Amino acid sequence: MASPQRRGSRRYPDRSPMGLQPGERSDGPACTPVQRVLLALTIPLESLQMVKARMMLAMNKGLNRQTHAQATVKMLPTYICSTPNGTENGNVLVVELRQSHVRTLLMTLMGDGNYSPELSDHTFDMPEDLMQGTGEALFDFIAQCVRQFLGDECHSKNHLPLGFVFPFSCRQTRLDKAELISWSKGFSCSDVEGKDVVQLLQSAINKQELSQVEVVALMNDTVGTMMTCSTRETPCEVALIVDKGTNSCFMADVQYVQTVEETSGRMCVNTEWGCFGDDGALDDILTPYDQHVDEESSNPGVKRFEKLVGSLYLGDVVRHALIALAAEKALFIGSNVTVLGTKGVLTTQQVLEIISSEEGMTKARTTLEALGLRPSERDCCRVQQVCRAVLSRAAALCAAGLAAILSLIRQSRGLERLMINVAVDGELYQPQGRFKEILHTVTGLLAPECLINFKLSEDGTGRGAAMVTAVALRLTDQRREVNQLLAPLRLTRADLERVQALMRQEMDLGLGQETNASASVRMLPTYVRGTPDGTEQGEFLALDLGGTNFRVLVVRVAEKSIQIASQIYVIPTNIMQGTGEALFDHIVDCIMDFQMRQDLKGQVLPLGFTFSFPCKQLGLDKAVLLNWTKGFSASDCVGKDVVQLLQEAAQRKQYLALKVVAVVNDTVGTMMSCGYDDPKCEIGLIVGTGTNACYMEEMQNVGTVEGEQGRMCINMEWGAFGDNGCLDHLFTEFDQMVDEKTINPGKQRFEKLISGMYLGEIVRHILLALVEKSILFQDKTCPTLQNRDIFKTKFLSTIEIDGLALTKVQAILWDLGLQANFEECSLVREVCQTVSLRAAQLCAAGLAAVVEKMRENRGLGQLAVTVGVDGTLYKMHPCFSQHLQQTLQDLAPNCVVTFLPSEDGSGKGAALVAAVAVRGAES
Ligand code: ADP
Ligand code: MG
């Protein structure tokens, strides 16, 4: 016999020496045959770490789209995306196909959180020839079992969902759609492989005239094990089966399961880890006894991990070790050991009994004697040691696999520590047994960052399958309700085309001299007649009032470069809301201070004034304030020319260096600043606190200004689009609620669907509706969510980051006092996505009207144009800009639109407007 050698020093687990008796030396030249065998069957902790690492690699390979096909550990998606939460209710039926029988089960859930309600079940023996007969006969038999089980009930018309436990390898594409890949376990029915077994069962059931029975879920046995141990408070997210074979499943973050389309939430993955090692990954721990067991099996070369762990094999591993020892005369001297050559003469059940400490020795003796052997006391002791070693190894390997799962979960959720419940089922996992003890200890050693709570599963395939079915039903109902709620926010292409057409109509009305007053889009002339051409030069002052900060800037425009220096000044609330005189005095003070600091004292620099409040402009340097917004309410300003107000203040301060040449809206500033870098930039767009746009219109179309030549930039004030009721069909109940609570109800209706000030609020109202319907934050009061503006628009940006772990979403919600589980996080993300997508699409519909009008104006088949954009929502949201561009391309296919984010649009832009104006005046 080849002596199995193993290097390595530390053994596991330290508290329970494996097979080795105290005092027995484990290595060195004086090693006895028994010691060598025990050593070969003992895997040092370092090697177990390696097994764990390889298992993780194999699992990642199974999850990866590219490598999945070659992976040994298949990591099959189960399409089960939730664990029970206690609200499941109704009758569920389960059918389980097993080796020699069919089991049916009926369970009634009351939605009261009781996970162990009454159930009735029945087991039907299956005629042996069915396993090799036609598929039709097999499924007909199963359906007949259902019919018989239901008895009188089968005439009821009440819908009865059925869960089908089908423990064969399937390519599942939905919870209720699974193609059989190949039969195993002695089955080989014709015409089933490659077919959807759910459909086959449903057809057979229909043939029995049981139309109320609907097959809603197909599942593997591991999933049920996980489900039976799950409650709302303590969801169980991993299951382990250690029975004849071994397998496991766990709730994976779905973005790591690349083999499915779903991108958010979690899904139970059936690892099929029994095949781990089929590519040689376990070769260095296999012993000659394992090789013999494999050769004798019906499937040599495959399921290598299972053959080290499953109870179907442990007895035979022990048997081969004993054969080797007998051959070395270390056992059964004087006995005829030929009986040990027969597969299966030593069962795993016997191995378990021999290990037990009380009657183990007696059991060893009677078992060996029953085989016709004549064991000495020492033989019995050694056999017991071998049995222990084989079982301990199985438990340790299982622990390595489990540790791999736990590490994957911990990593993918970005957690430092993971607290998790693990369900275990199978004959090896006995309450006081050695397998259990070693599994727990070694998993703890291999996954020290995890706090594991092991739970013994009962009747995973029956009760668990019923739970899976009930959960599936709950999810279907919930999905229907969520879809109903969100449907009004999901716009079709036709909806968007209509918005585009309406915007176009309002634009035309706004431009017309007679119709202007009735338009919701004001279309204000800006007196900006040209975009920069790159020849602008000089030094300019700029003011920026009405954005997030008040700033004074000096902008030096030279050939090919612009330099800016600026200073932020505070406008105290008492000045914002005091007299107009005090406000403009303060502004002049700030300008004077700035000039001094910048060594510009005494210089007369042309000044561009970005004044982001609605104004009726009468000239480039003449702008009558229509109304204050954003917290300003200084008296005696509305109806006056703001340039005049500024100049009067300068006079009061004896400040003679002020020369205002232009008043600029922030959209115009944005267009101009981008226009300096890209001459095609003829549109400005803002999506920040509010939203607005401007663009270059033909003078001949601008009915509100004299003159037919050239173009003029029009400040659309499109935020007010819809204020005349033309968008009423789009507003949802949530939009109405948001609008009612604003300082300007009924106004800026388009803006309130799109911009940063409102998106968070819309989301908050939808979440409240979901809470109301008990779909979210069930059983929990969420007083925080009642607070206005608690849900910031910046949360949408974070929550929607592609691939952001749900635990991060959870953290955001927890900061708000919302204790969300992962499904709830997933749902919150969906709400955010729906709201921000609608915003981007509506913005695109508005822009589509603009670019199409420009294209028509110019009589072009194709228009290439650039949009200068500013605003934190546009710049920071992870998908807004992409959705905006995609939708625009779709709605205006004849326009090639480039988006250019602006840098300091209000500062640089104002200076450029001034520069263009100065150039115009000089030329
Ligand atoms: P303004 O429009 O007043 O000039 P901004 O363009 O900076 O100012 O926009 C500010 C608005 O942007 C805030 O009201 C807020 O709603 C929104 N916002 C802030 N941070 C983010 C973010 N990370 N993602 C999306 N929106 C944001
Ligand atoms: Mg701004």
Tab-separated table of N, CA and C in Angstrom, residues 177-238:
chain	number	residue	atom	x	y	z
A	177	LYS	N	-40.614	28.016	-14.027
A	177	LYS	CA	-40.158	27.549	-15.336
A	177	LYS	C	-38.780	26.925	-15.162
A	178	ALA	N	-38.681	25.635	-15.450
A	178	ALA	CA	-37.409	24.951	-15.233
A	178	ALA	C	-37.275	23.770	-16.186
A	179	GLU	N	-36.244	23.829	-17.003
A	179	GLU	CA	-35.988	22.708	-17.913
A	179	GLU	C	-35.118	21.678	-17.220
A	180	LEU	N	-35.511	20.444	-17.318
A	180	LEU	CA	-34.680	19.384	-16.756
A	180	LEU	C	-33.409	19.271	-17.601
A	181	ILE	N	-32.258	19.345	-16.943
A	181	ILE	CA	-30.998	19.178	-17.676
A	181	ILE	C	-30.751	17.694	-17.892
A	182	SER	N	-30.715	16.942	-16.792
A	182	SER	CA	-30.589	15.495	-16.962
A	182	SER	C	-31.141	14.778	-15.736
A	183	TRP	N	-31.652	13.595	-15.961
A	183	TRP	CA	-32.146	12.767	-14.871
A	183	TRP	C	-30.972	12.257	-14.048
A	184	SER	N	-31.238	11.884	-12.807
A	184	SER	CA	-30.245	11.178	-11.994
A	184	SER	C	-31.023	10.320	-11.002
A	185	LYS	N	-30.345	9.754	-10.018
A	185	LYS	CA	-30.992	8.971	-8.948
A	185	LYS	C	-31.868	7.841	-9.494
A	186	GLY	N	-31.470	7.272	-10.616
A	186	GLY	CA	-32.189	6.115	-11.129
A	186	GLY	C	-33.356	6.443	-12.056
A	187	PHE	N	-33.686	7.706	-12.217
A	187	PHE	CA	-34.752	8.093	-13.136
A	187	PHE	C	-34.232	8.216	-14.565
A	188	SER	N	-35.038	7.817	-15.531
A	188	SER	CA	-34.645	8.036	-16.930
A	188	SER	C	-35.886	8.064	-17.829
A	189	CYS	N	-36.935	8.782	-17.384
A	189	CYS	CA	-38.179	8.832	-18.157
A	189	CYS	C	-37.956	9.541	-19.493
A	190	SER	N	-38.632	9.052	-20.517
A	190	SER	CA	-38.437	9.614	-21.852
A	190	SER	C	-39.156	10.949	-21.991
A	191	ASP	N	-38.671	11.755	-22.928
A	191	ASP	CA	-39.343	13.013	-23.301
A	191	ASP	C	-39.492	14.030	-22.169
A	192	VAL	N	-38.545	14.057	-21.271
A	192	VAL	CA	-38.616	15.066	-20.211
A	192	VAL	C	-37.388	15.970	-20.254
A	193	GLU	N	-36.231	15.388	-20.518
A	193	GLU	CA	-35.018	16.198	-20.553
A	193	GLU	C	-35.157	17.308	-21.589
A	194	GLY	N	-34.759	18.509	-21.171
A	194	GLY	CA	-34.860	19.657	-22.074
A	194	GLY	C	-36.227	20.316	-22.060
A	195	LYS	N	-37.186	19.709	-21.350
A	195	LYS	CA	-38.541	20.290	-21.309
A	195	LYS	C	-38.806	20.987	-19.973
A	196	ASP	N	-39.775	21.874	-19.995
A	196	ASP	CA	-40.164	22.595	-18.783
A	196	ASP	C	-41.029	21.675	-17.921
A	197	VAL	N	-40.496	21.243	-16.793
A	197	VAL	CA	-41.205	20.266	-15.975
A	197	VAL	C	-42.428	20.876	-15.290
A	198	VAL	N	-42.422	22.177	-15.089
A	198	VAL	CA	-43.606	22.833	-14.517
A	198	VAL	C	-44.783	22.666	-15.470
A	199	GLN	N	-44.488	22.898	-16.734
A	199	GLN	CA	-45.540	22.780	-17.733
A	199	GLN	C	-46.032	21.332	-17.840
A	200	LEU	N	-45.091	20.395	-17.789
A	200	LEU	CA	-45.479	18.986	-17.870
A	200	LEU	C	-46.418	18.628	-16.717
A	201	LEU	N	-46.079	19.083	-15.519
A	201	LEU	CA	-46.922	18.777	-14.365
A	201	LEU	C	-48.281	19.479	-14.487
A	202	GLN	N	-48.252	20.747	-14.929
A	202	GLN	CA	-49.512	21.496	-15.051
A	202	GLN	C	-50.448	20.819	-16.061
A	203	SER	N	-49.893	20.372	-17.182
A	203	SER	CA	-50.727	19.684	-18.178
A	203	SER	C	-51.350	18.433	-17.585
A	204	ALA	N	-50.527	17.669	-16.866
A	204	ALA	CA	-51.044	16.441	-16.270
A	204	ALA	C	-52.146	16.758	-15.264
A	205	ILE	N	-51.954	17.816	-14.492
A	205	ILE	CA	-52.963	18.226	-13.509
A	205	ILE	C	-54.249	18.667	-14.213
A	206	ASN	N	-54.081	19.405	-15.303
A	206	ASN	CA	-55.265	19.831	-16.065
A	206	ASN	C	-56.042	18.631	-16.596
A	207	LYS	N	-55.291	17.604	-16.999
A	207	LYS	CA	-55.948	16.391	-17.493
A	207	LYS	C	-56.831	15.765	-16.417
A	208	GLN	N	-56.429	15.969	-15.156
A	208	GLN	CA	-57.211	15.439	-14.037
A	208	GLN	C	-58.376	16.372	-13.684
A	209	GLU	N	-58.564	17.399	-14.502
A	209	GLU	CA	-59.617	18.386	-14.268
A	209	GLU	C	-59.506	19.044	-12.895
A	210	LEU	N	-58.261	19.420	-12.580
A	210	LEU	CA	-58.025	20.136	-11.324
A	210	LEU	C	-57.574	21.544	-11.683
A	211	SER	N	-58.451	22.259	-12.413
A	211	SER	CA	-57.986	23.538	-12.965
A	211	SER	C	-57.714	24.580	-11.886
A	212	GLN	N	-58.215	24.356	-10.665
A	212	GLN	CA	-57.933	25.339	-9.615
A	212	GLN	C	-56.507	25.208	-9.086
A	213	VAL	N	-55.859	24.078	-9.401
A	213	VAL	CA	-54.487	23.875	-8.921
A	213	VAL	C	-53.508	24.482	-9.914
A	214	GLU	N	-52.701	25.417	-9.421
A	214	GLU	CA	-51.747	26.065	-10.310
A	214	GLU	C	-50.330	25.846	-9.777
A	215	VAL	N	-49.465	25.310	-10.625
A	215	VAL	CA	-48.075	25.105	-10.209
A	215	VAL	C	-47.384	26.460	-10.234
A	216	VAL	N	-47.067	27.007	-9.072
A	216	VAL	CA	-46.501	28.356	-9.039
A	216	VAL	C	-45.008	28.369	-8.743
A	217	ALA	N	-44.479	27.251	-8.253
A	217	ALA	CA	-43.058	27.271	-7.908
A	217	ALA	C	-42.454	25.886	-8.039
A	218	LEU	N	-41.254	25.855	-8.576
A	218	LEU	CA	-40.515	24.607	-8.600
A	218	LEU	C	-39.270	24.818	-7.765
A	219	MET	N	-38.936	23.842	-6.949
A	219	MET	CA	-37.762	24.065	-6.102
A	219	MET	C	-37.018	22.793	-5.791
A	220	ASN	N	-35.811	23.056	-5.346
A	220	ASN	CA	-34.898	22.039	-4.943
A	220	ASN	C	-35.059	21.824	-3.438
A	221	ASP	N	-34.580	20.724	-2.887
A	221	ASP	CA	-34.821	20.469	-1.460
A	221	ASP	C	-34.064	21.412	-0.510
A	222	THR	N	-32.925	21.957	-0.941
A	222	THR	CA	-32.167	22.832	-0.032
A	222	THR	C	-32.962	24.084	0.338
A	223	VAL	N	-33.665	24.631	-0.657
A	223	VAL	CA	-34.376	25.887	-0.440
A	223	VAL	C	-35.415	25.748	0.665
A	224	GLY	N	-36.115	24.633	0.633
A	224	GLY	CA	-37.127	24.384	1.645
A	224	GLY	C	-36.513	24.335	3.035
A	225	THR	N	-35.339	23.746	3.136
A	225	THR	CA	-34.639	23.666	4.421
A	225	THR	C	-34.395	25.058	4.968
A	226	MET	N	-33.958	25.951	4.071
A	226	MET	CA	-33.698	27.316	4.488
A	226	MET	C	-34.990	27.980	4.980
A	227	MET	N	-36.073	27.722	4.243
A	227	MET	CA	-37.338	28.392	4.542
A	227	MET	C	-37.939	27.956	5.867
A	228	THR	N	-37.794	26.694	6.216
A	228	THR	CA	-38.431	26.250	7.457
A	228	THR	C	-37.799	26.911	8.664
A	229	CYS	N	-36.582	27.396	8.525
A	229	CYS	CA	-35.911	27.993	9.682
A	229	CYS	C	-36.009	29.498	9.687
A	230	SER	N	-36.794	30.059	8.780
A	230	SER	CA	-36.827	31.502	8.616
A	230	SER	C	-38.042	32.117	9.290
A	231	THR	N	-37.805	33.195	10.006
A	231	THR	CA	-38.928	33.986	10.496
A	231	THR	C	-38.628	35.431	10.129
A	232	ARG	N	-39.637	36.293	10.287
A	232	ARG	CA	-39.412	37.679	9.900
A	232	ARG	C	-38.274	38.310	10.703
A	233	GLU	N	-38.264	38.055	12.010
A	233	GLU	CA	-37.254	38.675	12.859
A	233	GLU	C	-35.878	38.113	12.562
A	234	THR	N	-35.813	36.804	12.332
A	234	THR	CA	-34.514	36.195	12.081
A	234	THR	C	-34.570	35.397	10.792
A	235	PRO	N	-34.428	36.093	9.663
A	235	PRO	CA	-34.435	35.359	8.402
A	235	PRO	C	-33.239	34.409	8.336
A	236	CYS	N	-33.495	33.237	7.804
A	236	CYS	CA	-32.412	32.275	7.656
A	236	CYS	C	-31.939	32.366	6.210
A	237	GLU	N	-30.657	32.587	6.012
A	237	GLU	CA	-30.178	32.880	4.666
A	237	GLU	C	-29.196	31.849	4.119
A	238	VAL	N	-28.955	30.788	4.871
A	238	VAL	CA	-28.080	29.730	4.367
A	238	VAL	C	-28.690	28.391	4.778
